[in-house]
Coordinates of C-alpha atoms in Angstrom, one line a residue:
X1 CA 40.5 -100.6 -7.1
X2 CA 40.1 -101.2 -3.4
X3 CA 38.7 -98.8 -0.8
X4 CA 40.9 -97.7 2.2
X5 CA 40.3 -99.9 5.3
X6 CA 39.0 -96.8 7.1
X7 CA 36.2 -96.2 4.6
X8 CA 32.7 -96.0 5.9
X9 CA 30.5 -99.1 6.1
X10 CA 26.8 -99.7 6.4
X11 CA 27.2 -100.6 10.1
X12 CA 27.2 -97.0 11.3
X13 CA 25.2 -96.2 14.6
X14 CA 21.7 -94.9 14.2
X15 CA 22.3 -91.7 16.2
X16 CA 20.9 -89.3 13.5
X17 CA 21.1 -85.6 13.5
X18 CA 17.7 -83.8 13.7
X19 CA 15.8 -83.4 10.4
X20 CA 15.8 -79.8 9.4
X21 CA 14.0 -79.8 6.1
X22 CA 13.5 -82.1 3.0
X23 CA 14.1 -80.9 -0.5
X24 CA 11.9 -82.5 -3.2
X25 CA 12.4 -82.2 -7.0
X26 CA 9.7 -82.4 -9.7
X27 CA 11.0 -85.9 -10.7
X28 CA 10.2 -87.2 -7.2
X29 CA 13.7 -87.2 -5.8
X30 CA 13.8 -86.3 -2.1
X31 CA 16.8 -85.1 -0.1
X32 CA 16.5 -85.0 3.8
X33 CA 18.7 -82.2 5.2
X34 CA 19.8 -82.9 8.8
X35 CA 21.7 -80.6 11.0
X36 CA 22.2 -78.6 14.2
X37 CA 21.5 -74.8 14.3
X38 CA 24.1 -72.5 15.4
X39 CA 24.0 -70.2 18.4
X40 CA 21.3 -67.5 18.4
X41 CA 23.0 -65.4 21.1
X42 CA 25.2 -63.6 18.5
X43 CA 23.8 -60.4 17.0
X44 CA 24.7 -61.9 13.6
X45 CA 23.2 -65.1 12.2
X46 CA 25.6 -68.1 12.6
X47 CA 27.1 -69.1 9.3
X48 CA 25.8 -72.4 7.9
X49 CA 28.0 -75.2 6.5
X50 CA 26.5 -77.9 4.3
X51 CA 28.6 -81.0 4.1
X52 CA 28.7 -82.8 0.7
X53 CA 29.8 -86.4 1.0
X54 CA 32.5 -88.4 -0.8
X55 CA 31.4 -90.9 -3.5
X56 CA 29.3 -93.7 -2.1
X57 CA 29.6 -92.3 1.5
X58 CA 26.4 -91.8 3.4
X59 CA 25.8 -88.4 5.0
X60 CA 25.4 -90.0 8.4
X61 CA 29.2 -90.7 8.3
X62 CA 29.8 -87.0 8.9
X63 CA 27.6 -86.7 12.0
X64 CA 30.6 -86.4 14.4
X65 CA 32.2 -83.7 12.4
X66 CA 28.9 -81.9 12.0
X67 CA 28.6 -81.8 15.8
X68 CA 32.2 -80.4 16.0
X69 CA 31.3 -77.7 13.6
X70 CA 28.2 -76.9 15.6
X71 CA 30.2 -76.8 18.8
X72 CA 32.2 -74.0 17.2
X73 CA 29.0 -72.0 16.7
X74 CA 28.1 -72.9 13.1
X75 CA 24.9 -74.2 11.8
X76 CA 26.1 -77.7 10.6
X77 CA 24.1 -79.5 7.9
X78 CA 24.4 -82.8 6.1
X79 CA 22.7 -84.2 3.0
X80 CA 23.1 -87.3 0.8
X81 CA 24.0 -87.1 -2.8
X82 CA 21.3 -88.4 -5.2
X83 CA 20.8 -92.2 -4.9
X84 CA 22.8 -92.5 -1.7
X85 CA 21.9 -92.8 2.0
X86 CA 18.5 -91.3 2.8
X87 CA 18.0 -89.7 -0.6
X88 CA 15.4 -91.3 -2.8
X89 CA 15.2 -93.0 -5.2
X90 CA 18.1 -95.2 -4.1
X91 CA 20.8 -96.7 -6.4
X92 CA 20.7 -100.4 -5.9
X93 CA 22.1 -103.4 -7.8
X94 CA 18.7 -104.0 -9.3
X95 CA 17.5 -100.7 -10.5
X96 CA 18.2 -98.7 -13.6
X97 CA 18.4 -95.2 -12.0
X98 CA 20.8 -93.1 -14.0
X99 CA 22.1 -89.6 -13.6
X100 CA 25.5 -87.8 -13.8
X101 CA 27.2 -84.7 -12.5
X102 CA 24.8 -82.5 -14.4
X103 CA 21.8 -83.6 -12.4
X104 CA 23.6 -83.1 -9.1
X105 CA 25.1 -79.7 -9.7
X106 CA 22.4 -78.2 -11.8
X107 CA 19.3 -79.6 -10.2
X108 CA 19.8 -81.3 -6.9
X109 CA 22.0 -78.8 -5.1
X110 CA 19.8 -76.0 -6.3
X111 CA 16.7 -77.6 -4.7
X112 CA 18.6 -78.4 -1.5
X113 CA 20.0 -74.9 -1.1
X114 CA 16.6 -73.4 -1.9
X115 CA 15.1 -75.6 0.9
X116 CA 17.8 -74.6 3.3
X117 CA 17.4 -70.9 2.5
X118 CA 13.6 -71.2 3.0
X119 CA 14.2 -72.8 6.4
X120 CA 17.1 -70.6 7.7
X121 CA 16.2 -67.4 5.9
X122 CA 18.4 -65.3 3.6
X123 CA 20.7 -63.8 6.2
X124 CA 23.1 -66.5 7.4
X125 CA 26.1 -67.0 5.1
X126 CA 26.0 -70.5 3.6
X127 CA 29.1 -72.4 2.7
X128 CA 29.5 -75.8 1.0
X129 CA 32.1 -78.2 2.6
X130 CA 32.9 -81.0 0.2
X131 CA 34.8 -84.2 0.9
X132 CA 36.4 -85.9 -2.1
X133 CA 33.8 -86.0 -4.9
X134 CA 31.6 -83.8 -2.8
X135 CA 34.2 -81.1 -3.0
X136 CA 34.5 -81.3 -6.7
X137 CA 30.7 -81.1 -7.2
X138 CA 30.3 -78.4 -4.7
X139 CA 32.9 -76.3 -6.4
X140 CA 31.3 -76.8 -9.8
X141 CA 27.9 -75.9 -8.4
X142 CA 29.2 -72.7 -6.8
X143 CA 30.9 -71.7 -10.1
X144 CA 27.8 -72.2 -12.2
X145 CA 25.9 -69.6 -10.1
X146 CA 22.6 -71.4 -10.5
X147 CA 19.9 -70.8 -7.9
X148 CA 20.3 -68.9 -4.7
X149 CA 24.0 -69.4 -4.6
X150 CA 26.5 -69.9 -1.8
X151 CA 29.1 -67.7 -0.1
X152 CA 32.1 -70.0 -0.5
X153 CA 33.4 -73.6 -0.7
X154 CA 35.6 -75.6 1.6
X155 CA 37.4 -78.5 0.1
X156 CA 38.6 -81.2 2.6
X157 CA 40.4 -84.3 1.4
X158 CA 39.3 -83.4 -2.1
X159 CA 41.0 -83.0 -5.5
X160 CA 40.9 -83.7 -9.1
X161 CA 41.1 -87.3 -10.2
X162 CA 43.1 -86.5 -13.3
X163 CA 45.5 -89.4 -13.5
X164 CA 48.6 -87.2 -14.2
X165 CA 48.2 -85.5 -10.9
X166 CA 49.0 -88.8 -9.1
X167 CA 52.6 -89.2 -10.4
X168 CA 54.3 -91.7 -12.7
X169 CA 53.6 -94.7 -10.4
X170 CA 50.1 -94.3 -9.2
X171 CA 48.8 -92.3 -12.1
X172 CA 48.8 -95.1 -14.7
X173 CA 47.1 -97.4 -12.1
X174 CA 44.4 -94.8 -11.5
X175 CA 43.9 -94.4 -15.3
X176 CA 43.5 -98.2 -15.6
X177 CA 40.9 -98.1 -12.8
X178 CA 39.0 -95.2 -14.5
X179 CA 39.0 -97.1 -17.8
X180 CA 37.7 -100.2 -16.0
X181 CA 35.0 -98.3 -14.3
X182 CA 33.8 -96.7 -17.6
X183 CA 33.8 -100.1 -19.3
X184 CA 32.0 -101.9 -16.4
X185 CA 29.2 -99.3 -16.2
X186 CA 28.7 -99.5 -20.0
X187 CA 28.5 -103.3 -19.8
X188 CA 26.3 -103.6 -16.7
X189 CA 24.4 -100.2 -16.9
X190 CA 25.6 -99.3 -13.4
X191 CA 28.6 -99.5 -11.1
X192 CA 28.3 -102.2 -8.4
X193 CA 30.8 -100.5 -6.1
X194 CA 29.6 -102.2 -2.9
X195 CA 30.6 -105.6 -4.4
X196 CA 33.8 -104.3 -6.0
X197 CA 35.0 -102.4 -3.0
X198 CA 35.1 -98.8 -4.4
X199 CA 32.7 -95.9 -4.4
X200 CA 29.5 -97.6 -3.4
X201 CA 26.7 -98.4 -5.9
X202 CA 26.6 -95.7 -8.6
X203 CA 24.6 -95.0 -11.7
X204 CA 26.6 -95.2 -15.0
X205 CA 26.3 -91.4 -15.6
X206 CA 28.2 -90.5 -12.4
X207 CA 31.0 -93.1 -13.1
X208 CA 31.3 -92.0 -16.7
X209 CA 31.7 -88.4 -15.7
X210 CA 34.2 -89.4 -13.0
X211 CA 36.2 -91.5 -15.4
X212 CA 36.1 -88.8 -18.1
X213 CA 37.5 -86.2 -15.8
X214 CA 40.1 -88.7 -14.7
X215 CA 41.3 -89.3 -18.2
X216 CA 41.1 -85.7 -19.6
X217 CA 41.5 -83.6 -16.5
X218 CA 38.4 -81.5 -17.5
X219 CA 35.0 -81.4 -15.9
X220 CA 31.9 -81.8 -18.1
X221 CA 28.6 -83.7 -18.2
X222 CA 26.8 -84.7 -21.4
X223 CA 23.8 -82.6 -22.2
X224 CA 24.7 -79.7 -20.0
X225 CA 24.4 -76.2 -21.6
X226 CA 27.1 -75.0 -19.3
X227 CA 30.9 -75.0 -19.8
X228 CA 32.0 -76.2 -16.4
X229 CA 35.7 -75.4 -17.0
X230 CA 34.8 -71.8 -18.0
X231 CA 32.6 -71.4 -15.0
X232 CA 35.4 -72.6 -12.7
X233 CA 37.8 -70.2 -14.3
X234 CA 35.5 -67.3 -13.6
X235 CA 34.7 -68.2 -9.9
X236 CA 35.4 -65.4 -7.6
X237 CA 34.2 -66.8 -4.2
X238 CA 36.4 -67.7 -1.3
X239 CA 37.7 -71.3 -1.2
X240 CA 39.2 -73.1 1.7
X241 CA 41.4 -75.9 0.4
X242 CA 42.5 -78.4 3.1
X243 CA 44.8 -81.3 2.4
X244 CA 45.0 -84.1 4.9
X245 CA 48.2 -85.8 6.0
X246 CA 48.1 -89.5 5.2
X247 CA 45.5 -89.1 2.4
X248 CA 46.7 -91.0 -0.6
X249 CA 43.4 -90.7 -2.4
X250 CA 43.5 -86.9 -2.6
X251 CA 47.2 -86.0 -2.5
X252 CA 48.4 -82.4 -2.5
X253 CA 49.0 -82.6 -6.3
X254 CA 45.4 -83.6 -6.9
X255 CA 44.2 -80.7 -4.8
X256 CA 46.6 -78.4 -6.7
X257 CA 45.1 -79.4 -10.0
X258 CA 41.5 -78.8 -8.7
X259 CA 42.4 -75.4 -7.1
X260 CA 44.3 -74.4 -10.3
X261 CA 41.0 -74.4 -12.1
X262 CA 39.7 -71.4 -10.0
X263 CA 42.4 -68.8 -10.5
X264 CA 40.0 -66.0 -9.6
X265 CA 38.9 -67.4 -6.3
X266 CA 40.2 -66.2 -2.9
X267 CA 41.9 -69.4 -2.0
X268 CA 43.1 -70.2 1.6
X269 CA 45.4 -73.3 1.7
X270 CA 45.7 -75.4 4.9
X271 CA 47.3 -78.7 5.8
X272 CA 45.6 -80.8 8.4
X273 CA 48.3 -82.7 10.2
X274 CA 48.4 -85.7 12.5
X275 CA 50.1 -83.5 15.1
X276 CA 47.2 -81.0 14.9
X277 CA 44.5 -83.7 14.9
X278 CA 46.1 -85.7 17.7
X279 CA 45.2 -88.9 15.9
X280 CA 45.9 -91.0 12.8
X281 CA 44.6 -89.5 9.6
X282 CA 43.7 -90.6 6.1
X283 CA 41.1 -89.9 3.4
X284 CA 38.3 -90.8 5.8
X285 CA 39.7 -90.8 9.3
X286 CA 39.8 -87.0 9.5
X287 CA 36.0 -87.0 10.1
X288 CA 36.6 -88.9 13.4
X289 CA 39.4 -86.5 14.5
X290 CA 38.1 -83.3 13.2
X291 CA 37.9 -81.1 16.3
X292 CA 40.9 -78.9 15.3
X293 CA 39.8 -78.8 11.7
X294 CA 36.3 -77.7 12.8
X295 CA 37.9 -74.7 14.5
X296 CA 39.7 -73.8 11.3
X297 CA 36.6 -74.0 9.2
X298 CA 34.6 -72.0 11.7
X299 CA 37.2 -69.3 11.9
X300 CA 37.3 -69.1 8.1
X301 CA 33.5 -69.0 7.8
X302 CA 33.0 -66.4 10.5
X303 CA 35.6 -64.2 8.8
X304 CA 33.6 -64.4 5.6
X305 CA 36.0 -66.8 3.9
X306 CA 39.2 -65.0 4.6

C-alpha cells in the first residue's frame, strides 16, 4: 500500500489562509476553520464551500484551490479532520487517541458547521466539498441531517473503497490492503501511516471503519444509532460528482458505487480532464491545477446545486 508520488507531504509552505473561526467540542477537540470570504458586492450572500480533506491530508494542502474558489466569488473554507493538521488533539505514533467515522460525521462536522453558521450567518448557502475520504464523510453527514445542515455536497476525486468497484485486478489487491490495515490497527492500536506510506497516522477506529466499508461496500460505525445506508438512500440534496482523469485511487467505478447510494439526490456528473485543467492530473494534483474546476464548482453552487 503506497501513496501516489504526488501525495502531500509535511513540507508545505506556511502561507496559511486567514483564521475565520475555531470550533470546540465538549471533549476538548478544536477545529480551526480558515478561509476567504466571498464578494459582498452581490445583493445575495456568496455561497460558502467547506473543503473536507482526504485521509491523512492536511487542510493546508487545499489552500491554492480555496483561493481559486474565492476568485470565483465564493466564500472558501478549509478545516482539518479530527487528529490531523491543526485540529487537536493530534494523532501521533505515541498517543492512544481513538475515534471512527461516527465521531467525525455526528459530532465534529456538526460543531464545525455550527461555528461557520454563527460566523457567516444563516443566509449564505453552505456546501461541503469532499476529497476522497472527505467526500464520503461529507456525504454521510449531509444524509444524516444532524445539526444545522448543508445545502449540498460536491465530491471531487472521491468514491467508495469497496474492493469490487476496482475491478478483477486491482480489487483483490485493495482488499488485501484493507485486511492488512484492519489487522495492523488491531495489533498496534493505531495506524502508523506516515511510516507505512499510506493515509497518514490514523486512529484504529477510522481505519477499521474504512476497511469495513472496503470489504462490505456498506457504511457504518460501531455504536451509532443511525443507519448510514438508509440515510444515504433518503438523501434529497444536490450532489456534484466530479471524477478526475488519471485518478487511479478514485476511479469512475468507485464514484459510481458511492453515487449509487443516493438515488434520491439531484446528481450532476462531471469529468475533470487534463485538457480542461491544462496540466497533468491524478488523485492529488487536481488541487494544483484546479482553476477550471473552481469555475465549475462556483457555477454549480451559485445555481443552487443545479
